[in-house]
XYZ file of C-alpha atoms in Angstrom:
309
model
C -14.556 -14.742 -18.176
C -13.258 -13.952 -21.659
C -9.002 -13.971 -21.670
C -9.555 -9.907 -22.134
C -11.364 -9.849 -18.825
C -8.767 -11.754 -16.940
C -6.232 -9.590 -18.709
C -7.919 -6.315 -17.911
C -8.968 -7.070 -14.792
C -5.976 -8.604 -13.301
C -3.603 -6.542 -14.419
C -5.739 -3.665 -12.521
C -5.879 -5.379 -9.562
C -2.090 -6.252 -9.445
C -0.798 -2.677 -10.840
C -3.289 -0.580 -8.621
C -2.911 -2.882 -4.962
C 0.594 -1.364 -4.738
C -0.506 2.132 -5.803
C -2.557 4.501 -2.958
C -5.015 4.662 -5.581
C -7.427 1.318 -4.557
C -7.505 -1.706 -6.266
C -11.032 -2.357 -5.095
C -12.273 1.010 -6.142
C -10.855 0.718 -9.440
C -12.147 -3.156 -10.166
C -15.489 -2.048 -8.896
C -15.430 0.673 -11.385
C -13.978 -0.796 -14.336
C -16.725 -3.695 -13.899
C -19.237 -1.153 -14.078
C -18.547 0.745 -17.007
C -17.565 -2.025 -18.748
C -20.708 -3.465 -18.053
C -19.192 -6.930 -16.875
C -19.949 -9.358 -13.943
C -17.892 -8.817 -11.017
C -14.934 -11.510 -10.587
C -15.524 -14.200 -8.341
C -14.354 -14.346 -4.921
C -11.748 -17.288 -5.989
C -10.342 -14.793 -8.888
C -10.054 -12.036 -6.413
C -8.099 -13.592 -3.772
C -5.725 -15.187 -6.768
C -4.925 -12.107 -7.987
C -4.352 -10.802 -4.421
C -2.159 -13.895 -4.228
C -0.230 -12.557 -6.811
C 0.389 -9.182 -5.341
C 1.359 -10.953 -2.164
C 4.199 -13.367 -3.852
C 5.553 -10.062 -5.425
C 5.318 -8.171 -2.460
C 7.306 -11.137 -0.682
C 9.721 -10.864 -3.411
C 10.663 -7.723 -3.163
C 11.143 -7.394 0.458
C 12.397 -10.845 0.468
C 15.793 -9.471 2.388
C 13.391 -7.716 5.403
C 11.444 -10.857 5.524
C 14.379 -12.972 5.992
C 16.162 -10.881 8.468
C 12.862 -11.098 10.277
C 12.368 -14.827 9.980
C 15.545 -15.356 11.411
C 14.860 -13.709 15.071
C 13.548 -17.035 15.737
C 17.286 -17.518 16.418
C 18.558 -13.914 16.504
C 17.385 -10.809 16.672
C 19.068 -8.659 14.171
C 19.130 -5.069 13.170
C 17.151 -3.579 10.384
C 17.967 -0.618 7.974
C 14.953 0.742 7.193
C 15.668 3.939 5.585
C 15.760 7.733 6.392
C 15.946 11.369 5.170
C 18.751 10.272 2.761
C 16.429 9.121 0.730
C 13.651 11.160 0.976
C 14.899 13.300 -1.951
C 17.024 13.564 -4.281
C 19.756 16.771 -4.301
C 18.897 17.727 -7.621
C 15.271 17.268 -6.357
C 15.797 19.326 -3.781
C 18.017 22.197 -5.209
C 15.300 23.045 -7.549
C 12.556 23.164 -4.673
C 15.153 25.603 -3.025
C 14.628 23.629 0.430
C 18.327 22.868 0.987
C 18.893 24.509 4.300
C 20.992 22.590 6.024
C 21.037 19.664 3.862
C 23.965 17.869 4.862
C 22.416 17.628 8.836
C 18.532 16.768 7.361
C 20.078 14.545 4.799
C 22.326 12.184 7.375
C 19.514 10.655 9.642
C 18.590 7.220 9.105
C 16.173 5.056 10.545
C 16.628 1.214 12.261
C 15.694 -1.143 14.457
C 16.038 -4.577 15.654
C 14.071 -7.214 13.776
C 12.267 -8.723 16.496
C 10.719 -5.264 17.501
C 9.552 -4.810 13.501
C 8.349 -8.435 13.200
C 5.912 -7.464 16.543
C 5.098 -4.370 15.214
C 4.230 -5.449 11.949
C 2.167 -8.625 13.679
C 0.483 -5.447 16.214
C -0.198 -3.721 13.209
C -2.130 -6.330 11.471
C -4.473 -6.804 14.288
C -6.939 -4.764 13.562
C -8.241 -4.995 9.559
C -7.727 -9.095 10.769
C -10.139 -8.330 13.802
C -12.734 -5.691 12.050
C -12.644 -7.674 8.947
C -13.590 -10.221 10.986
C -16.639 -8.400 12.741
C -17.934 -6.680 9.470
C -17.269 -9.018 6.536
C -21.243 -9.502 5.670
C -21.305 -5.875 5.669
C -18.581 -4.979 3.599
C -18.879 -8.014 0.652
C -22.267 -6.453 0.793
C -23.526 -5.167 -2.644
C -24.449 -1.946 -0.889
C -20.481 -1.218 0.209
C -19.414 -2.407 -3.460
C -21.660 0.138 -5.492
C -19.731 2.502 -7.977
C -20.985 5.548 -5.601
C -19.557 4.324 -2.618
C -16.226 3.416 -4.264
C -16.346 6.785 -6.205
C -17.019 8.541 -2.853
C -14.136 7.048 -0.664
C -12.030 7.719 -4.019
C -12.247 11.172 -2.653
C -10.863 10.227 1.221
C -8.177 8.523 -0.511
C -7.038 11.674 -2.037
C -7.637 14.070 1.225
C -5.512 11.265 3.018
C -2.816 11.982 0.201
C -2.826 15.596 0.511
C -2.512 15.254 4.197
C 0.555 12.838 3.627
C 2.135 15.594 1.437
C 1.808 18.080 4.040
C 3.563 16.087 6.290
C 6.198 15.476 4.329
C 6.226 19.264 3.158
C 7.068 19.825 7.218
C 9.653 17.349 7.432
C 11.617 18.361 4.521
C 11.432 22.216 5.783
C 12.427 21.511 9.501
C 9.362 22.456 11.020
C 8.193 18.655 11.877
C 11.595 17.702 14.284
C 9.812 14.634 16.124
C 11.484 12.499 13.966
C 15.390 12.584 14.838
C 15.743 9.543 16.778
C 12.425 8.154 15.923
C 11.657 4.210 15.500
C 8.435 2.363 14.805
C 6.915 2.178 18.244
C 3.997 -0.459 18.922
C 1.486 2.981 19.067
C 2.833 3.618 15.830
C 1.785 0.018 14.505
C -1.602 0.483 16.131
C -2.379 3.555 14.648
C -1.193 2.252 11.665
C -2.785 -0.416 11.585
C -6.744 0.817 12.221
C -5.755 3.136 9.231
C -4.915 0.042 7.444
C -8.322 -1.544 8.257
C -10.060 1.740 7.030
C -9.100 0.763 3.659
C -11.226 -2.576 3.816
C -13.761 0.085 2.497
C -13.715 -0.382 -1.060
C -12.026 2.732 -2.993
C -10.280 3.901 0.064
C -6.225 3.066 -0.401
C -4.293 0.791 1.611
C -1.297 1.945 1.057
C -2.931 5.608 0.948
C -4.448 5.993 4.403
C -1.053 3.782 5.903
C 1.424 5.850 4.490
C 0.068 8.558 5.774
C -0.852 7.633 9.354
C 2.479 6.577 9.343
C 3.824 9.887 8.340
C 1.444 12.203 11.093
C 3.519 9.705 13.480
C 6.634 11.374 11.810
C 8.058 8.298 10.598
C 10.433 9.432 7.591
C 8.788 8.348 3.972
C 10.536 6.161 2.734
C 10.150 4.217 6.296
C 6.794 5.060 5.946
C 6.208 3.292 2.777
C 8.299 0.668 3.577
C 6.541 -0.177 6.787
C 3.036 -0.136 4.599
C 4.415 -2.748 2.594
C 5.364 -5.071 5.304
C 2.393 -4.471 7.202
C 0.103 -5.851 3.811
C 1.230 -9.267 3.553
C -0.046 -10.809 6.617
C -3.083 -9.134 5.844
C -3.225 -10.052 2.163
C -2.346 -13.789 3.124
C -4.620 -14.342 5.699
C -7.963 -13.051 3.812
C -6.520 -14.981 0.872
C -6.472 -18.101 2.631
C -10.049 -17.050 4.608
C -11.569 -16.412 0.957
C -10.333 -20.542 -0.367
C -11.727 -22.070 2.815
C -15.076 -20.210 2.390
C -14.874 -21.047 -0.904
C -13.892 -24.806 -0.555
C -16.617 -25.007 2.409
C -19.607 -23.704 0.325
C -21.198 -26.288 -2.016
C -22.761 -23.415 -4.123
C -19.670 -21.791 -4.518
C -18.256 -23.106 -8.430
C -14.382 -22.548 -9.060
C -13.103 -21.066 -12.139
C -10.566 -22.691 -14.610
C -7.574 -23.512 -13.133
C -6.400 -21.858 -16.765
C -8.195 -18.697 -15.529
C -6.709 -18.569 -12.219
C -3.335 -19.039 -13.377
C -3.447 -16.425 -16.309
C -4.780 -13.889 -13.472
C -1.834 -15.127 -11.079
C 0.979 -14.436 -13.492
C -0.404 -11.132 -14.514
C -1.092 -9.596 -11.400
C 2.550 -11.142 -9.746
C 3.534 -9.327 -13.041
C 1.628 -5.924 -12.836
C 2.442 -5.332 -8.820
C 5.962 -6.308 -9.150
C 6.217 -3.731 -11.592
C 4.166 -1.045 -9.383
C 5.963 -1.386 -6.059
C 9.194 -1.014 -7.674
C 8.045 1.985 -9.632
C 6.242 3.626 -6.784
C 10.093 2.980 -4.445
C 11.825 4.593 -7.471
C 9.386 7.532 -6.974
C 9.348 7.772 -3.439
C 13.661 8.220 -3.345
C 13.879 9.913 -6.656
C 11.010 12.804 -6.149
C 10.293 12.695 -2.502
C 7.811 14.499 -1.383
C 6.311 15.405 -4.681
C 5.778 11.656 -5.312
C 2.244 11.998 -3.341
C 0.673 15.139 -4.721
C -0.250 13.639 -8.255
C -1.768 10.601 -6.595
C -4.213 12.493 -4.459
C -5.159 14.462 -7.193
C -5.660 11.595 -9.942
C -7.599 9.836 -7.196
C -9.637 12.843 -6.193
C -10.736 13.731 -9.245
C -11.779 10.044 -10.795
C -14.292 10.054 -7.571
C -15.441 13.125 -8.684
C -16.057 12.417 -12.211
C -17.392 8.929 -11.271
C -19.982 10.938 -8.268
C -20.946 13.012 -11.573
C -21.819 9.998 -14.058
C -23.391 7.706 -10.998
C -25.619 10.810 -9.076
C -26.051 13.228 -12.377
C -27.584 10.669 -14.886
């Protein structure tokens, strides 16, 4: 690959991972109007490497409190209604109410119960990955139409999300006042999580909003999708080297090459996931809306180029 591929491409893969607007949708894409060769499989999980290291990074606090229950279980802020908007935010949307009560829950829990449920929740994409990897590295599950198509979930699965954070924010969803991340939570979380080995369907999309139908605040919500990514991330990163490694066919790239993509997509999601926190506490529930509809409506241009000739 030309330096402008790894560039593009990289910095794609890292800035969109973090987004719920699918990495894999949009490197399928980009590939095909571009009219390049797909990456290989040891560029891919690189660049995913990179998304993992800043993911690690940035919850490095969670992760250590969690490492630590080896020895001691400790408690875990992980967030609540006082940050799901910001009072300016919320005096212009006129939902105030009775802000000071919605405003003064917050969520935690004890690290050994969020390191299970976060291992619980990573069962399944580890298990149907598993099961249906020749079917979805297929070229049939990585055509523009399919990506373009899912594109489209991604963005229902958004709107839904906003709806449920729409009832929250009003009063009308109360299941959450002394709500924690139960292992049924992580389940259900976690088969959402595994819909999203579909290409063009959003990791972080369909999580943070199965999360939020289980009334999990959003900020929790979010953070919860992060966490749940990285033993997911890390273990088909290190499934993608050995099959690489193992299959004499297989050629590496440039160690140049993989370290260029590295550094830009550490880069590019480490920029993301902070952006996308800083939109999640400073707008709330608006932060969603945009997404869906950006999302939605590249499918549906993409549908019209690939179906309308």
């Amino acid at each position: 690959m030309t330096f402008v591929q790894i560039a593009t491409l990289s910095f794609m893969q890292g800035f969109t991972e973090l987004l719920p607007i699918s990495s894999s949708g949009y490197m399928i894409i980009a590939a095909w109007v571009l009219g390049w060769d797909p990456p290989s499989a040891a560029f891919d999980a690189t660049v995913h490497l990179g998304s993992l290291l800043a993911l690690v990074l940035f919850f490095r606090r969670d992760w250590m409190l969690i490492l630590r229950t080896l020895r001691r279980s400790r408690t875990i802020p992980l967030g609540g209604d006082d940050d799901l908007m910001s009072m300016q935010t919320l005096e212009r949307h006129r939902r105030i109410g009775d802000m000071r009560r919605r405003l003064s829950i917050r969520m935690s829990m004890p690290s050994i119960n969020l390191l299970k449920a976060v291992g619980l929740g990573s069962l399944p994409a580890i298990a149907i990955g598993a099961a249906l990897y020749p079917l979805l590295t297929s070229e049939t599950m990585r055509a523009p139409g399919v990506a373009a198509g899912m594109f489209i979930v991604t963005g229902g699965a958004l709107l839904l999300g906003h709806h449920f954070t729409n009832l929250r924010l009003t009063g009308k969803d109360r299941r959450t006042r002394s709500k924690v991340i139960e292992y049924t939570d992580a389940l259900i979380v976690g088969f959402a999580q595994a819909a999203a080995l579909i290409p063009g369907i959003s990791r972080s999309a369909v999580t943070i909003t199965a999360a939020l139908t289980r009334g999990m605040p959003l900020v929790v919500a979010v953070r919860f999708s992060y966490l749940l990514s990285v033993p997911v991330i890390a273990i088909a990163s290190i499934v993608s080297f050995v099959q690489i490694l193992a299959s004499p066919s297989e050629s590496l790239p440039d160690l140049d090459e993989l370290g260029i993509g590295f550094a830009i997509s550490f880069v590019a999601s480490y920029i993301a996931i902070n952006l996308f926190m800083w939109l999640v506490r400073r707008m709330g529930t608006l932060t969603l809306w945009p997404f869906a509809v950006f999302t939605a409506a590249t499918g549906a241009i993409v549908l019209a180029v690939v179906y309308g000739g």
